[in-house]
Amino acid sequence: MKVPLQISSRRVSLSEAALEAIRRKASKLDSFCKDLISCRVMVEAPHKRRHHGLAYNVRLDLSVPGGELVVTHEPAEDIYVAIRDAFDAARRQLQSFSRRRRGDVKVHIEVVRPVATVARLFRDQGFGFLETGEGREIYFHSNSVLGGSFETLAVGRAVQFAEEQGTMGPQASTVAVIT
């Protein structure tokens, strides 16, 4: 951090242990974003509740190149839990900021499920067989048909499936009717 850590509190006095916990967690933030400019921490106890103890809010204002990240988290009755949760959220935001800045983009691979037709159905026993384009037969159970549509299946119906190796050979773990 280029600017020293700033810690303030409102309606609560911070113990030396709480201050040290904040300092320790703030010093680790640099490892998640090398360009972190400053970190301001505000700890407050918003109000006393009748049936519960104090609820501590921890807010972090982080200055980074090109912007500001604000971290607020759900209040917690334990000040150390509130500090931990707020800094965990800050870590995630800084990691996300760093990834975006580097241009790292998550690649979502679209899974293309194979297509088959229903070859045989045994409704009373709750299973059937699919036939793939290569002529292989794959077992499936009524529970593997998505949307509970086993009763609507008919021989010759086109479906998509996910294959896995079962104890007796290949089986479809999921079967989706193609509409």
mmCIF file of C-alpha atoms in Angstrom:
data_model
loop_
_atom_site.group_PDB
_atom_site.id
_atom_site.type_symbol
_atom_site.label_atom_id
_atom_site.label_comp_id
_atom_site.label_asym_id
_atom_site.label_seq_id
_atom_site.Cartn_x
_atom_site.Cartn_y
_atom_site.Cartn_z
ATOM 1 C CA MET A 1 0.000 0.000 0.000
ATOM 2 C CA LYS A 2 1.257 3.404 -0.903
ATOM 3 C CA VAL A 3 -0.808 5.249 1.730
ATOM 4 C CA PRO A 4 -0.713 4.056 5.358
ATOM 5 C CA LEU A 5 -3.669 2.084 6.671
ATOM 6 C CA GLN A 6 -6.430 4.220 8.234
ATOM 7 C CA ILE A 7 -8.609 2.678 10.939
ATOM 8 C CA SER A 8 -11.560 4.454 12.514
ATOM 9 C CA SER A 9 -14.502 3.421 14.636
ATOM 10 C CA ARG A 10 -17.930 4.734 15.450
ATOM 11 C CA ARG A 11 -19.920 3.949 18.626
ATOM 12 C CA VAL A 12 -17.408 1.288 19.628
ATOM 13 C CA SER A 13 -13.897 1.386 21.034
ATOM 14 C CA LEU A 14 -11.496 -1.051 19.435
ATOM 15 C CA SER A 15 -9.260 -3.180 21.611
ATOM 16 C CA GLU A 16 -5.584 -3.523 20.782
ATOM 17 C CA ALA A 17 -6.275 -7.132 19.695
ATOM 18 C CA ALA A 18 -8.962 -5.976 17.236
ATOM 19 C CA LEU A 19 -6.645 -3.280 15.874
ATOM 20 C CA GLU A 20 -3.885 -5.853 15.436
ATOM 21 C CA ALA A 21 -6.276 -8.227 13.623
ATOM 22 C CA ILE A 22 -7.192 -5.409 11.221
ATOM 23 C CA ARG A 23 -3.532 -4.508 10.628
ATOM 24 C CA ARG A 24 -2.608 -8.152 9.983
ATOM 25 C CA LYS A 25 -5.450 -8.692 7.505
ATOM 26 C CA ALA A 26 -4.811 -5.358 5.750
ATOM 27 C CA SER A 27 -1.119 -6.171 5.270
ATOM 28 C CA LYS A 28 -2.116 -9.330 3.359
ATOM 29 C CA LEU A 29 -4.234 -7.378 0.856
ATOM 30 C CA ASP A 30 -1.092 -6.266 -1.005
ATOM 31 C CA SER A 31 -0.466 -9.861 -2.042
ATOM 32 C CA PHE A 32 -3.798 -9.937 -3.918
ATOM 33 C CA CYS A 33 -3.352 -6.625 -5.718
ATOM 34 C CA LYS A 34 0.159 -5.211 -6.091
ATOM 35 C CA ASP A 35 -1.205 -1.793 -7.094
ATOM 36 C CA LEU A 36 -3.322 -1.216 -3.978
ATOM 37 C CA ILE A 37 -3.074 2.480 -3.150
ATOM 38 C CA SER A 38 -4.856 2.772 0.184
ATOM 39 C CA CYS A 39 -7.146 1.005 2.618
ATOM 40 C CA ARG A 40 -9.525 2.723 5.010
ATOM 41 C CA VAL A 41 -11.344 0.623 7.616
ATOM 42 C CA MET A 42 -14.445 1.750 9.517
ATOM 43 C CA VAL A 43 -15.783 -0.401 12.347
ATOM 44 C CA GLU A 44 -19.095 0.573 13.822
ATOM 45 C CA ALA A 45 -21.764 -0.736 16.133
ATOM 46 C CA PRO A 46 -24.888 0.733 14.533
ATOM 47 C CA HIS A 47 -27.314 0.279 17.413
ATOM 48 C CA LYS A 48 -28.083 -1.873 20.400
ATOM 49 C CA ARG A 49 -30.634 -4.574 19.846
ATOM 50 C CA ARG A 50 -33.044 -5.560 22.541
ATOM 51 C CA HIS A 51 -32.835 -9.321 22.069
ATOM 52 C CA HIS A 52 -29.290 -9.640 20.769
ATOM 53 C CA GLY A 53 -25.920 -8.122 21.490
ATOM 54 C CA LEU A 54 -24.158 -5.513 19.409
ATOM 55 C CA ALA A 55 -23.853 -6.117 15.686
ATOM 56 C CA TYR A 56 -20.558 -4.883 14.271
ATOM 57 C CA ASN A 57 -20.304 -3.519 10.743
ATOM 58 C CA VAL A 58 -16.932 -3.353 9.042
ATOM 59 C CA ARG A 59 -16.544 -1.239 5.912
ATOM 60 C CA LEU A 60 -13.415 -1.134 3.795
ATOM 61 C CA ASP A 61 -12.686 1.542 1.214
ATOM 62 C CA LEU A 62 -9.893 0.394 -1.067
ATOM 63 C CA SER A 63 -8.267 2.724 -3.578
ATOM 64 C CA VAL A 64 -6.926 0.990 -6.672
ATOM 65 C CA PRO A 65 -5.676 2.437 -9.952
ATOM 66 C CA GLY A 66 -8.675 3.706 -11.851
ATOM 67 C CA GLY A 67 -11.199 3.391 -9.089
ATOM 68 C CA GLU A 68 -12.358 2.625 -5.615
ATOM 69 C CA LEU A 69 -13.628 -0.659 -4.197
ATOM 70 C CA VAL A 70 -16.073 -0.514 -1.313
ATOM 71 C CA VAL A 71 -16.573 -3.591 0.823
ATOM 72 C CA THR A 72 -19.467 -3.864 3.209
ATOM 73 C CA HIS A 73 -20.548 -7.098 4.767
ATOM 74 C CA GLU A 74 -23.429 -8.409 6.831
ATOM 75 C CA PRO A 75 -23.169 -7.320 10.471
ATOM 76 C CA ALA A 76 -21.837 -9.887 12.927
ATOM 77 C CA GLU A 77 -22.179 -10.069 16.698
ATOM 78 C CA ASP A 78 -18.513 -10.970 17.092
ATOM 79 C CA ILE A 79 -16.158 -8.179 16.042
ATOM 80 C CA TYR A 80 -13.483 -10.649 14.916
ATOM 81 C CA VAL A 81 -15.979 -12.478 12.692
ATOM 82 C CA ALA A 82 -17.062 -9.152 11.188
ATOM 83 C CA ILE A 83 -13.410 -8.234 10.509
ATOM 84 C CA ARG A 84 -12.641 -11.649 8.984
ATOM 85 C CA ASP A 85 -15.725 -11.623 6.738
ATOM 86 C CA ALA A 86 -15.095 -8.091 5.502
ATOM 87 C CA PHE A 87 -11.457 -8.805 4.651
ATOM 88 C CA ASP A 88 -12.420 -12.086 2.942
ATOM 89 C CA ALA A 89 -14.855 -10.135 0.761
ATOM 90 C CA ALA A 90 -12.134 -7.549 0.083
ATOM 91 C CA ARG A 91 -9.728 -10.290 -0.962
ATOM 92 C CA ARG A 92 -12.275 -11.664 -3.458
ATOM 93 C CA GLN A 93 -12.957 -8.191 -4.889
ATOM 94 C CA LEU A 94 -9.237 -7.450 -5.253
ATOM 95 C CA GLN A 95 -8.600 -10.784 -6.961
ATOM 96 C CA SER A 96 -11.462 -10.115 -9.362
ATOM 97 C CA PHE A 97 -10.174 -6.583 -10.017
ATOM 98 C CA SER A 98 -6.667 -7.918 -10.714
ATOM 99 C CA ARG A 99 -7.994 -10.579 -13.117
ATOM 100 C CA ARG A 100 -10.036 -8.003 -15.049
ATOM 101 C CA ARG A 101 -7.072 -5.648 -15.196
ATOM 102 C CA ARG A 102 -4.797 -8.384 -16.578
ATOM 103 C CA GLY A 103 -7.457 -9.266 -19.126
ATOM 104 C CA ASP A 104 -7.950 -12.768 -17.769
ATOM 105 C CA VAL A 105 -11.366 -13.974 -18.762
ATOM 106 C CA LYS A 106 -12.960 -17.190 -17.666
ATOM 107 C CA VAL A 107 -13.640 -19.435 -20.602
ATOM 108 C CA HIS A 108 -16.920 -21.257 -20.387
ATOM 109 C CA ILE A 109 -16.692 -24.438 -22.367
ATOM 110 C CA GLU A 110 -20.011 -25.413 -23.806
ATOM 111 C CA VAL A 111 -20.543 -29.105 -23.389
ATOM 112 C CA VAL A 112 -22.159 -30.646 -26.422
ATOM 113 C CA ARG A 113 -24.089 -33.674 -25.313
ATOM 114 C CA PRO A 114 -24.407 -36.548 -27.735
ATOM 115 C CA VAL A 115 -27.768 -37.269 -29.319
ATOM 116 C CA ALA A 116 -29.456 -40.676 -29.323
ATOM 117 C CA THR A 117 -32.901 -42.120 -29.853
ATOM 118 C CA VAL A 118 -34.950 -44.164 -27.429
ATOM 119 C CA ALA A 119 -34.549 -47.751 -28.664
ATOM 120 C CA ARG A 120 -36.468 -49.741 -26.038
ATOM 121 C CA LEU A 121 -38.633 -48.819 -23.047
ATOM 122 C CA PHE A 122 -39.639 -50.935 -20.081
ATOM 123 C CA ARG A 123 -42.073 -48.559 -18.357
ATOM 124 C CA ASP A 124 -43.275 -51.046 -15.749
ATOM 125 C CA GLN A 125 -39.672 -51.662 -14.639
ATOM 126 C CA GLY A 126 -38.578 -48.003 -14.931
ATOM 127 C CA PHE A 127 -35.733 -48.228 -17.420
ATOM 128 C CA GLY A 128 -34.903 -48.248 -21.107
ATOM 129 C CA PHE A 129 -32.149 -48.226 -23.690
ATOM 130 C CA LEU A 130 -30.865 -45.498 -25.997
ATOM 131 C CA GLU A 131 -29.298 -46.120 -29.394
ATOM 132 C CA THR A 132 -26.463 -43.824 -30.413
ATOM 133 C CA GLY A 133 -25.609 -42.791 -33.975
ATOM 134 C CA GLU A 134 -22.839 -45.409 -33.939
ATOM 135 C CA GLY A 135 -25.360 -48.124 -33.082
ATOM 136 C CA ARG A 136 -24.314 -48.576 -29.421
ATOM 137 C CA GLU A 137 -26.982 -49.258 -26.805
ATOM 138 C CA ILE A 138 -26.863 -47.327 -23.538
ATOM 139 C CA TYR A 139 -28.959 -48.179 -20.492
ATOM 140 C CA PHE A 140 -30.877 -45.447 -18.644
ATOM 141 C CA HIS A 141 -33.085 -45.436 -15.562
ATOM 142 C CA SER A 142 -36.297 -43.429 -15.188
ATOM 143 C CA ASN A 143 -34.591 -41.321 -12.476
ATOM 144 C CA SER A 144 -31.999 -40.090 -14.985
ATOM 145 C CA VAL A 145 -34.628 -38.506 -17.256
ATOM 146 C CA LEU A 146 -34.605 -34.758 -16.561
ATOM 147 C CA GLY A 147 -37.841 -33.048 -15.663
ATOM 148 C CA GLY A 148 -39.503 -36.311 -14.636
ATOM 149 C CA SER A 149 -40.616 -36.898 -18.217
ATOM 150 C CA PHE A 150 -39.976 -40.678 -18.321
ATOM 151 C CA GLU A 151 -43.686 -41.319 -18.836
ATOM 152 C CA THR A 152 -43.740 -39.089 -21.934
ATOM 153 C CA LEU A 153 -40.868 -40.909 -23.674
ATOM 154 C CA ALA A 154 -41.627 -43.005 -26.729
ATOM 155 C CA VAL A 155 -39.514 -45.327 -28.843
ATOM 156 C CA GLY A 156 -37.793 -43.304 -31.585
ATOM 157 C CA ARG A 157 -37.789 -40.049 -29.536
ATOM 158 C CA ALA A 158 -34.567 -37.998 -29.861
ATOM 159 C CA VAL A 159 -32.740 -37.238 -26.601
ATOM 160 C CA GLN A 160 -29.444 -35.807 -25.406
ATOM 161 C CA PHE A 161 -27.561 -37.735 -22.753
ATOM 162 C CA ALA A 162 -24.491 -37.785 -20.544
ATOM 163 C CA GLU A 163 -22.734 -41.136 -20.496
ATOM 164 C CA GLU A 164 -20.872 -42.801 -17.657
ATOM 165 C CA GLN A 165 -19.582 -46.294 -17.016
ATOM 166 C CA GLY A 166 -21.976 -48.331 -14.862
ATOM 167 C CA THR A 167 -21.415 -51.706 -13.199
ATOM 168 C CA MET A 168 -22.996 -53.538 -16.174
ATOM 169 C CA GLY A 169 -21.623 -51.294 -18.945
ATOM 170 C CA PRO A 170 -22.354 -47.830 -20.337
ATOM 171 C CA GLN A 171 -25.294 -45.969 -18.858
ATOM 172 C CA ALA A 172 -26.801 -42.521 -19.219
ATOM 173 C CA SER A 173 -26.552 -40.472 -16.032
ATOM 174 C CA THR A 174 -28.855 -37.798 -17.470
ATOM 175 C CA VAL A 175 -31.307 -37.920 -20.344
ATOM 176 C CA ALA A 176 -32.927 -34.765 -21.729
ATOM 177 C CA VAL A 177 -35.738 -34.839 -24.239
ATOM 178 C CA ILE A 178 -34.992 -32.709 -27.306
ATOM 179 C CA THR A 179 -37.913 -30.408 -27.986
#
